[in-house]
PDB file of C-alpha atoms in Angstrom:
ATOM      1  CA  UNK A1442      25.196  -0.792 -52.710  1.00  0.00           C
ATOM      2  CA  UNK A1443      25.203  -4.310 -51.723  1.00  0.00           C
ATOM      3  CA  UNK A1444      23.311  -5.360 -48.318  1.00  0.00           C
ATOM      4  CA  UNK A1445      22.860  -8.173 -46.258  1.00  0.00           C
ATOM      5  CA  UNK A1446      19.948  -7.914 -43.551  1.00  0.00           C
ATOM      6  CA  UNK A1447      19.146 -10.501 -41.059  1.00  0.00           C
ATOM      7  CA  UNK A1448      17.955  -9.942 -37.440  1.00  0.00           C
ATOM      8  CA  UNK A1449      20.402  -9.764 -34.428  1.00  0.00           C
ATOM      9  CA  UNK A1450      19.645 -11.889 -32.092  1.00  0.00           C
ATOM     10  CA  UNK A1451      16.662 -14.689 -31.950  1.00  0.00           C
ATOM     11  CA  UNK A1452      15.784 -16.575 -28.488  1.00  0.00           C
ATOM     12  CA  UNK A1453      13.557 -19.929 -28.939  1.00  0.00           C
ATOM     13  CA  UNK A1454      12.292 -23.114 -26.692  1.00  0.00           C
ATOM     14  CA  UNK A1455      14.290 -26.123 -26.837  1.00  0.00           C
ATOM     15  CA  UNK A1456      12.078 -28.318 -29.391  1.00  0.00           C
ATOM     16  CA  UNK A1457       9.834 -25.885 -30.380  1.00  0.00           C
ATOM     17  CA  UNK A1458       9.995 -24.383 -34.614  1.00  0.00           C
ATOM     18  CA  UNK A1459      11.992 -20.479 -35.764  1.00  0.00           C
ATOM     19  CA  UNK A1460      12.194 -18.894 -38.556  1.00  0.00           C
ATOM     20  CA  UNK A1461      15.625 -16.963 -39.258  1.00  0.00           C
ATOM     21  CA  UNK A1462      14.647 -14.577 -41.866  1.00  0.00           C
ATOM     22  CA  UNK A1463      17.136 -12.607 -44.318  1.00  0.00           C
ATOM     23  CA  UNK A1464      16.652  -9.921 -47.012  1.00  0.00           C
ATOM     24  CA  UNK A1465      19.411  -9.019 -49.788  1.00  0.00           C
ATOM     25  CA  UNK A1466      20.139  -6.409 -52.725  1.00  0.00           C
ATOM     26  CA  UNK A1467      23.214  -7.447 -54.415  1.00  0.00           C
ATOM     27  CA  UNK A1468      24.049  -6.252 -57.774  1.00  0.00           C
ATOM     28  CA  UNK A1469      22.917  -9.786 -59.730  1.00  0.00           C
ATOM     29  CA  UNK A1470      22.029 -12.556 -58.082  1.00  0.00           C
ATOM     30  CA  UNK A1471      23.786 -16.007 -58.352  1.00  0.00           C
ATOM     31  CA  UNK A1472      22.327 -18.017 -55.211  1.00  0.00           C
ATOM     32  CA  UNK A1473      21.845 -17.450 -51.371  1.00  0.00           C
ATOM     33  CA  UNK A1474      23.606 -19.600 -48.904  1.00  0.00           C
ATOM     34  CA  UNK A1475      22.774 -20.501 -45.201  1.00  0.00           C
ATOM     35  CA  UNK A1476      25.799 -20.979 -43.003  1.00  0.00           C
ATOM     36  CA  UNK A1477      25.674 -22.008 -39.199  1.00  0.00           C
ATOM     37  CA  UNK A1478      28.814 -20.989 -37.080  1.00  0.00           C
ATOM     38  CA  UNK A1479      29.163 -21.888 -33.586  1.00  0.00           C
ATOM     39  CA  UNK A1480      31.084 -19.700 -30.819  1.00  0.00           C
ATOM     40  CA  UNK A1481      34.625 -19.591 -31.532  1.00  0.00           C
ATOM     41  CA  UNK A1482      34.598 -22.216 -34.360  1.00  0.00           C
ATOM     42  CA  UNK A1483      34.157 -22.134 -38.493  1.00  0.00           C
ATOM     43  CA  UNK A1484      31.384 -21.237 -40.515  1.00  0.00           C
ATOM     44  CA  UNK A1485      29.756 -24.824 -41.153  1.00  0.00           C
ATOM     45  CA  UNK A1486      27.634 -24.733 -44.828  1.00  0.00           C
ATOM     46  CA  UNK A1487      23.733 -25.389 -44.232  1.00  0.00           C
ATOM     47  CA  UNK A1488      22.129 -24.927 -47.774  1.00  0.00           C
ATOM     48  CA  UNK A1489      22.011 -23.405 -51.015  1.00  0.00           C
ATOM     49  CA  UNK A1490      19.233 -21.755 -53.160  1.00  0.00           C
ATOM     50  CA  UNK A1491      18.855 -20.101 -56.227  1.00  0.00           C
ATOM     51  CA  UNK A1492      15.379 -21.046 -57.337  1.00  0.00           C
ATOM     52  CA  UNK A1493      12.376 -19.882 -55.617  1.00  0.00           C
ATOM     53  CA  UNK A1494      10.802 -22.157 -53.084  1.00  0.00           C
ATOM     54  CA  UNK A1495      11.963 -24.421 -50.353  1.00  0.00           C
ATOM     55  CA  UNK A1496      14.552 -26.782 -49.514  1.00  0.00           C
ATOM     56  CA  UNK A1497      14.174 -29.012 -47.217  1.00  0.00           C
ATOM     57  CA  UNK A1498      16.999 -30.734 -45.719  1.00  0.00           C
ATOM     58  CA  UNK A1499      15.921 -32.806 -42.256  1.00  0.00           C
ATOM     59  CA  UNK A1500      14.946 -30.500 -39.574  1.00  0.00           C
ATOM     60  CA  UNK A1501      16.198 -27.808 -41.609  1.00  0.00           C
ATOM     61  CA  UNK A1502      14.627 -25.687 -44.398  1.00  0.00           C
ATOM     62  CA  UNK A1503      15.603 -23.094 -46.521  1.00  0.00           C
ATOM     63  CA  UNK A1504      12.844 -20.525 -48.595  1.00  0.00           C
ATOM     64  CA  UNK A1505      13.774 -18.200 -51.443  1.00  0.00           C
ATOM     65  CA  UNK A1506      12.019 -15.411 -53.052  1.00  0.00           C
ATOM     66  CA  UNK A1507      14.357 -13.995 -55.619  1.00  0.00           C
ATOM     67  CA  UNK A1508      11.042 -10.959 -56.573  1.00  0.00           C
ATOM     68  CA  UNK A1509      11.325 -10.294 -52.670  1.00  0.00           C
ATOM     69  CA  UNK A1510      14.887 -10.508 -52.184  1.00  0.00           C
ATOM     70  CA  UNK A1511      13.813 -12.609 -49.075  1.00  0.00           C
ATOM     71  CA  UNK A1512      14.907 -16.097 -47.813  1.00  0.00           C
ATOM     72  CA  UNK A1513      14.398 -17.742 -44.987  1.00  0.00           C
ATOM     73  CA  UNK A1514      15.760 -20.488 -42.641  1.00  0.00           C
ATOM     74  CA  UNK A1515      13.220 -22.805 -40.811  1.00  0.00           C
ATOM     75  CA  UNK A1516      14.275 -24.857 -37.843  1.00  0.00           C
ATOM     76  CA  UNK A1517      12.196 -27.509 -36.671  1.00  0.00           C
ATOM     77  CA  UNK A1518      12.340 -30.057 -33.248  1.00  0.00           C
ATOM     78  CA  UNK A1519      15.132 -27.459 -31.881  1.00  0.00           C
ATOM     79  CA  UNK A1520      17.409 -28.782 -29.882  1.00  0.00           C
ATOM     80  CA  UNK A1521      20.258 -27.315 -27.270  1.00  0.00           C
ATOM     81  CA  UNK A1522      23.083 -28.233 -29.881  1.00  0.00           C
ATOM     82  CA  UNK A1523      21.371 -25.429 -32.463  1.00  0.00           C
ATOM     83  CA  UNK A1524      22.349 -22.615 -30.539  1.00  0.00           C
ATOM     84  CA  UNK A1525      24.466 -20.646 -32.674  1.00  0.00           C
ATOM     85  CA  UNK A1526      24.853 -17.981 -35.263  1.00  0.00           C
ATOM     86  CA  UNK A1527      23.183 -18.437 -38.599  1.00  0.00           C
ATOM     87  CA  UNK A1528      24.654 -16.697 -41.482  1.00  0.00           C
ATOM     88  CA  UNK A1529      22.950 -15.687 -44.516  1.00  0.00           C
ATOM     89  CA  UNK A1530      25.144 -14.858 -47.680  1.00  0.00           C
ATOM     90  CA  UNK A1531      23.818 -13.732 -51.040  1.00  0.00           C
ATOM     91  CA  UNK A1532      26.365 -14.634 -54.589  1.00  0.00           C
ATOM     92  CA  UNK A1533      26.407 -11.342 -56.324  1.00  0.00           C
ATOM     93  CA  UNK A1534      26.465 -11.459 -60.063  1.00  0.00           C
ATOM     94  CA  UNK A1535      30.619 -11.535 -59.836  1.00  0.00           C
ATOM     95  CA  UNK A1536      30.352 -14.976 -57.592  1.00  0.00           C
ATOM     96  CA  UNK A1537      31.198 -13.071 -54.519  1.00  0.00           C
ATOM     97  CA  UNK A1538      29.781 -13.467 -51.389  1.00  0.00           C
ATOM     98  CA  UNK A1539      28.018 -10.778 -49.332  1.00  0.00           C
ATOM     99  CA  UNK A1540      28.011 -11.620 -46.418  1.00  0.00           C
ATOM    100  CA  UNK A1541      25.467 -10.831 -43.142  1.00  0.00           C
ATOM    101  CA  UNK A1542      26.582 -10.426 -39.691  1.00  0.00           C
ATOM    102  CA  UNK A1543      24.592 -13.530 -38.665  1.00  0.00           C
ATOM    103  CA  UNK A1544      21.650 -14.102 -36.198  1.00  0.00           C
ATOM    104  CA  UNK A1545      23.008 -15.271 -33.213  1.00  0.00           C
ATOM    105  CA  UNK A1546      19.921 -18.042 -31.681  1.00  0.00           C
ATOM    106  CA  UNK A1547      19.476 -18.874 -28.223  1.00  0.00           C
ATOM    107  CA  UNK A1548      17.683 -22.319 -27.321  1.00  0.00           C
ATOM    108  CA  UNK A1549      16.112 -22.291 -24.139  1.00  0.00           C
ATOM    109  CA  UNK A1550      15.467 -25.204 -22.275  1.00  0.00           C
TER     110      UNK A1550
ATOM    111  CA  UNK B 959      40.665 -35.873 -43.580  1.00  0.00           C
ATOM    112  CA  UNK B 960      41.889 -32.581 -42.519  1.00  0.00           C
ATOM    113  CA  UNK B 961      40.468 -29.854 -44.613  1.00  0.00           C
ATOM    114  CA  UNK B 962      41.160 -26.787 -44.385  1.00  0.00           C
ATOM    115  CA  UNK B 963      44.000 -26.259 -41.856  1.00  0.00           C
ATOM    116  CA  UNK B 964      45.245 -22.411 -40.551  1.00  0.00           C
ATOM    117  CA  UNK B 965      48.219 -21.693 -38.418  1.00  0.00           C
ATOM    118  CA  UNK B 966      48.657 -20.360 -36.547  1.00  0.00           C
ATOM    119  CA  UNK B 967      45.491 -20.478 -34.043  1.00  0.00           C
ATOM    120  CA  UNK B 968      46.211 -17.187 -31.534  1.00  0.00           C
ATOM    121  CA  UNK B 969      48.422 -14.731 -32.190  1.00  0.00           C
ATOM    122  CA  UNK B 970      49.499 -11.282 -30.398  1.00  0.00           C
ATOM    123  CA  UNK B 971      51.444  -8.710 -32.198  1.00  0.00           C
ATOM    124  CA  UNK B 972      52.345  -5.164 -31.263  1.00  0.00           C
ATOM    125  CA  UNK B 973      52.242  -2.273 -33.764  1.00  0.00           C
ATOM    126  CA  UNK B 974      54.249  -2.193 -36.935  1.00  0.00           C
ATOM    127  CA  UNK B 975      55.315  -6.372 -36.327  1.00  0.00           C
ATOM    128  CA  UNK B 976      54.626  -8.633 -39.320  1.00  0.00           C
ATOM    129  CA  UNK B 977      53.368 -11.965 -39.379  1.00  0.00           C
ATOM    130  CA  UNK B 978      52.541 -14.443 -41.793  1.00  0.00           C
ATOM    131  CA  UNK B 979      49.318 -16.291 -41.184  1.00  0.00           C
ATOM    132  CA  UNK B 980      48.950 -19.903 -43.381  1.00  0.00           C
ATOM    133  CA  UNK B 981      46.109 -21.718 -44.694  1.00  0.00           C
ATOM    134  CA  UNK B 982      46.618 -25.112 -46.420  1.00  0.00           C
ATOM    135  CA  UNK B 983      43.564 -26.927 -48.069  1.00  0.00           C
ATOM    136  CA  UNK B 984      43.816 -31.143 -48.975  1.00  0.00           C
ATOM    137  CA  UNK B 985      40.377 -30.976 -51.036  1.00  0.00           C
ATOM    138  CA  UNK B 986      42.407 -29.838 -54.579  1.00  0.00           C
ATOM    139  CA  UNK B 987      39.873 -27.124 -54.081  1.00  0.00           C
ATOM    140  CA  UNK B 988      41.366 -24.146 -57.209  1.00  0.00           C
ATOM    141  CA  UNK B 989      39.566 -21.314 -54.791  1.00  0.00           C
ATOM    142  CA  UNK B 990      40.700 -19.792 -51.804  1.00  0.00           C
ATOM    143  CA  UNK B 991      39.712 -17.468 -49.819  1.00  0.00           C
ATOM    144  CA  UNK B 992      40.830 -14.843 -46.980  1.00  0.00           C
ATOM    145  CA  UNK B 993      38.316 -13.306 -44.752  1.00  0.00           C
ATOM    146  CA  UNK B 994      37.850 -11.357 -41.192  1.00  0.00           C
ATOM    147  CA  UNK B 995      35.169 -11.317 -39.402  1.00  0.00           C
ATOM    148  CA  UNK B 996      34.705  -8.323 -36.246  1.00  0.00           C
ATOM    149  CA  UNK B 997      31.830  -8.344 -33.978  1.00  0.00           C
ATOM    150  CA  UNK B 998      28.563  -6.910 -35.384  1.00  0.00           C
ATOM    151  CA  UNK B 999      29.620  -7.298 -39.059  1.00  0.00           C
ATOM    152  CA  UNK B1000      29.658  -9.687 -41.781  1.00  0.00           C
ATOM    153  CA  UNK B1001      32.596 -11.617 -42.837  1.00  0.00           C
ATOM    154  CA  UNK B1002      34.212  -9.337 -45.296  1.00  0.00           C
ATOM    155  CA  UNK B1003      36.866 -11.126 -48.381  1.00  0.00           C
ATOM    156  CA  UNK B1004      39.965  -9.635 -47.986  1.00  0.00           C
ATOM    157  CA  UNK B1005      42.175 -11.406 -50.710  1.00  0.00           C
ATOM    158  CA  UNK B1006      41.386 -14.562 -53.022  1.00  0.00           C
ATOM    159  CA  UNK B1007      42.769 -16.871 -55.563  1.00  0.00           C
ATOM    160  CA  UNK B1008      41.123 -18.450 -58.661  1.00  0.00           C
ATOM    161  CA  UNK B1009      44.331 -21.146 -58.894  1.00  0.00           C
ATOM    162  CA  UNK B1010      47.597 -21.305 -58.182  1.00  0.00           C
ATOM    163  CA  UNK B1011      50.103 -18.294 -58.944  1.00  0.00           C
ATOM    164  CA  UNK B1012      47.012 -16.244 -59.001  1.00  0.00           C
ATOM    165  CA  UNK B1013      45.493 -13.631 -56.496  1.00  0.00           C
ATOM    166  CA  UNK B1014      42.962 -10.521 -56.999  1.00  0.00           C
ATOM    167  CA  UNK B1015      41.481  -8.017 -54.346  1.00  0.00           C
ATOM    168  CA  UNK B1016      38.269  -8.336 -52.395  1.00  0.00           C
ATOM    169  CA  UNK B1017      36.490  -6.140 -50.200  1.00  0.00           C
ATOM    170  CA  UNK B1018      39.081  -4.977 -47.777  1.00  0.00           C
ATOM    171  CA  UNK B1019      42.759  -5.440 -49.168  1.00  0.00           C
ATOM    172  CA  UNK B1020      44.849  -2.835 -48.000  1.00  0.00           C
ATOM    173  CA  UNK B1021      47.790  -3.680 -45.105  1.00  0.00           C
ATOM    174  CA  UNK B1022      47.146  -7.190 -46.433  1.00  0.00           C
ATOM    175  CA  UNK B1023      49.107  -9.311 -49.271  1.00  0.00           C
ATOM    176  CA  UNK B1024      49.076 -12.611 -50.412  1.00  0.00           C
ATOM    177  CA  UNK B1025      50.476 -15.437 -52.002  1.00  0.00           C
ATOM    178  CA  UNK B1026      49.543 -18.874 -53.785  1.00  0.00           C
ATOM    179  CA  UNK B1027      52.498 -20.505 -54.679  1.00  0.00           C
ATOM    180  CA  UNK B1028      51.383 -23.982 -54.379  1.00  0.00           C
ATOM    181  CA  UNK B1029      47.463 -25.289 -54.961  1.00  0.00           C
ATOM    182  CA  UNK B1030      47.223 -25.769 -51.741  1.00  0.00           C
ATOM    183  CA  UNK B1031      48.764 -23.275 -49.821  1.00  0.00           C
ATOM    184  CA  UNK B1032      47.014 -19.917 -49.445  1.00  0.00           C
ATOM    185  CA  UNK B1033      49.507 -17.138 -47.083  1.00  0.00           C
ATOM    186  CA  UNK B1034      48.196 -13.805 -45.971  1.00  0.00           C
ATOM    187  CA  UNK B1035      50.703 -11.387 -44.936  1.00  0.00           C
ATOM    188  CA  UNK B1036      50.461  -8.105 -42.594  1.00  0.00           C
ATOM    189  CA  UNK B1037      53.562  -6.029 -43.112  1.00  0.00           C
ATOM    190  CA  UNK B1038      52.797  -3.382 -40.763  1.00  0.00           C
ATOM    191  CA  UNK B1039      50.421  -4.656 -38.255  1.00  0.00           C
ATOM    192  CA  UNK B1040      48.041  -2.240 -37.009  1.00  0.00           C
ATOM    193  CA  UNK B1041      45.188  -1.973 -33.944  1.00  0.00           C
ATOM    194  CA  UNK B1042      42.218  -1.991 -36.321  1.00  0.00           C
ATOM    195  CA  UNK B1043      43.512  -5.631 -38.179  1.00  0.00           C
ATOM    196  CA  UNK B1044      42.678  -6.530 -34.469  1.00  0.00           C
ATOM    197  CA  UNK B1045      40.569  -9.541 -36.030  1.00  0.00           C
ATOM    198  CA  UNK B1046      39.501 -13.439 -36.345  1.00  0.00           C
ATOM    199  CA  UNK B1047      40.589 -14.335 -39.928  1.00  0.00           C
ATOM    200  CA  UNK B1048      39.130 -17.362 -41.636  1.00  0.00           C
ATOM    201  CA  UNK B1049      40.542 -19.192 -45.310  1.00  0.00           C
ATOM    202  CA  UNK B1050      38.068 -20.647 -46.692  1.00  0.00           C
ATOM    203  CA  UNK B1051      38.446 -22.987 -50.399  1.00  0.00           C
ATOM    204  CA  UNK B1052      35.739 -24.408 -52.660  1.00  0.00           C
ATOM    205  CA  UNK B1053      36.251 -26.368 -55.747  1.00  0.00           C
ATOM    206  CA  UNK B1054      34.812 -23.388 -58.292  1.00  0.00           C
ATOM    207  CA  UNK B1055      34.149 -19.627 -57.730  1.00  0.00           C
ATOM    208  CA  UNK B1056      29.963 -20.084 -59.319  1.00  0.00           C
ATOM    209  CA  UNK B1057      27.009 -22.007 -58.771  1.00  0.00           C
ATOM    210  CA  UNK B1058      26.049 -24.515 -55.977  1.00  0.00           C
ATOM    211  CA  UNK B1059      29.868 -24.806 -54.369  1.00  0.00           C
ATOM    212  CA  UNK B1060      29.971 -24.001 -50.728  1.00  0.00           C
ATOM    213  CA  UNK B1061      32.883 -22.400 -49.031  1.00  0.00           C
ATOM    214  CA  UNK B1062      34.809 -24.654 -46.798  1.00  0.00           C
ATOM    215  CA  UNK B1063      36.333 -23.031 -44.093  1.00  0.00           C
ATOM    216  CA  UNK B1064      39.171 -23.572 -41.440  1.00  0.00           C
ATOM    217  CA  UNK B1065      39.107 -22.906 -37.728  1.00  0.00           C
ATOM    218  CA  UNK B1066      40.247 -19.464 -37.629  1.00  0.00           C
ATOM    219  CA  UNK B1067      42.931 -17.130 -36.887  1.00  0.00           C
ATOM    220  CA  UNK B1068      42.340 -15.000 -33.651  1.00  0.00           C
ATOM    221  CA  UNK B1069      45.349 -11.775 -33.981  1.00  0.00           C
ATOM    222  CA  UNK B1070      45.212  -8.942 -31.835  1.00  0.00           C
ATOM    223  CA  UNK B1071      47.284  -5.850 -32.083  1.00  0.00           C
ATOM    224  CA  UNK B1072      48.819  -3.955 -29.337  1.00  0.00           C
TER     225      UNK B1072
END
């Protein structure tokens, strides 16, 4: 089956660095997208990757190992306005998205 | 610049009521997209459309329907309402279904079901 892991919950210091990690097995593999999603609004689009390696975007990154199934989401000089959920999606090989149930991040003063 | 737009924003239904929710896109994106998202889960697609007149089945379809009579007009329909469609829904459009296109989404629908 398809699956979309990514931890819970994440609590960090207001300026300090995290590192949102997410693991996938889809059935192909056409890209992996980082969404953020504050309380009670949309999902906002963060980045994109389908090569291995990062991408680096201002404060945010984005890493993809498509032998590990892994990516990752680096956020650097966190501020209060980052709290939120992160949501990692994997494009299977039909261009749907599988979606995880996001990693809702805390930013502590 | 509106976007994607849904309406309504709140609803409450009791069981066996139908609704119509409504999702209109001004990006002349050919996608869209119906999803729900519940607490400790993923978003998970419930209907979509490739272009107008067209629709096709995602994840989670049944009690649902929908419709795409106009580019940008995506409608999602509950028939029968029941408690577990107690949900927030979210439409979501992109300009193609492959490669580097992100999902854009709207604000959200939040329905609950008595």
């Amino acid at each position: 089956g398809q699956n979309i892991d990514q931890p819970t919950e994440m609590t960090a210091t207001e300026g300090a660095i995290v590192q949102i990690n997410c693991t996938y097995q889809t059935s192909g593999f056409n890209g992996l997208f980082w969404y953020q999603q504050h309380a009670g609004e949309a999902p906002t689009f963060l980045s994109y990757n389908v090569l291995d390696g990062l991408e680096e975007k201002g404060r945010f990154s984005s890493f993809l190992s498509r032998s590990k199934g892994y990516s990752y989401l680096l956020l650097k000089e966190l501020q209060m306005k980052d709290s939120a959920s992160y949501l990692c999606a994997a494009m299977d090989s039909n261009y749907q998205l599988i979606w995880g149930a996001g990693t809702k991040l805390i930013i502590k003063p | 610049n509106a976007g994607v737009t849904q309406t309504p924003k709140f609803r409450v239904l009791k069981t066996g009521q139908s609704m119509t929710l409504l999702c209109a896109q001004d990006m002349n994106h050919e996608y869209m997209y119906w999803y729900r998202q519940d607490p400790g889960m993923g978003l998970r697609l419930i209907h979509y459309s490739v272009g107008e007149g067209t629709t096709a089945k995602g994840e989670v379809p049944d009690g649902y329907n929908v419709s795409r009579l106009k580019k940008q007009n995506f409608l999602l329909g509950l028939e029968s309402a029941a408690p577990s469609q107690t949900s927030v829904y979210f439409c979501a459009s992109s300009y193609i279904h492959y490669e580097a296109q992100p999902q854009h989404f709207g604000d959200g629908t939040r329905l609950s079901i008595l």
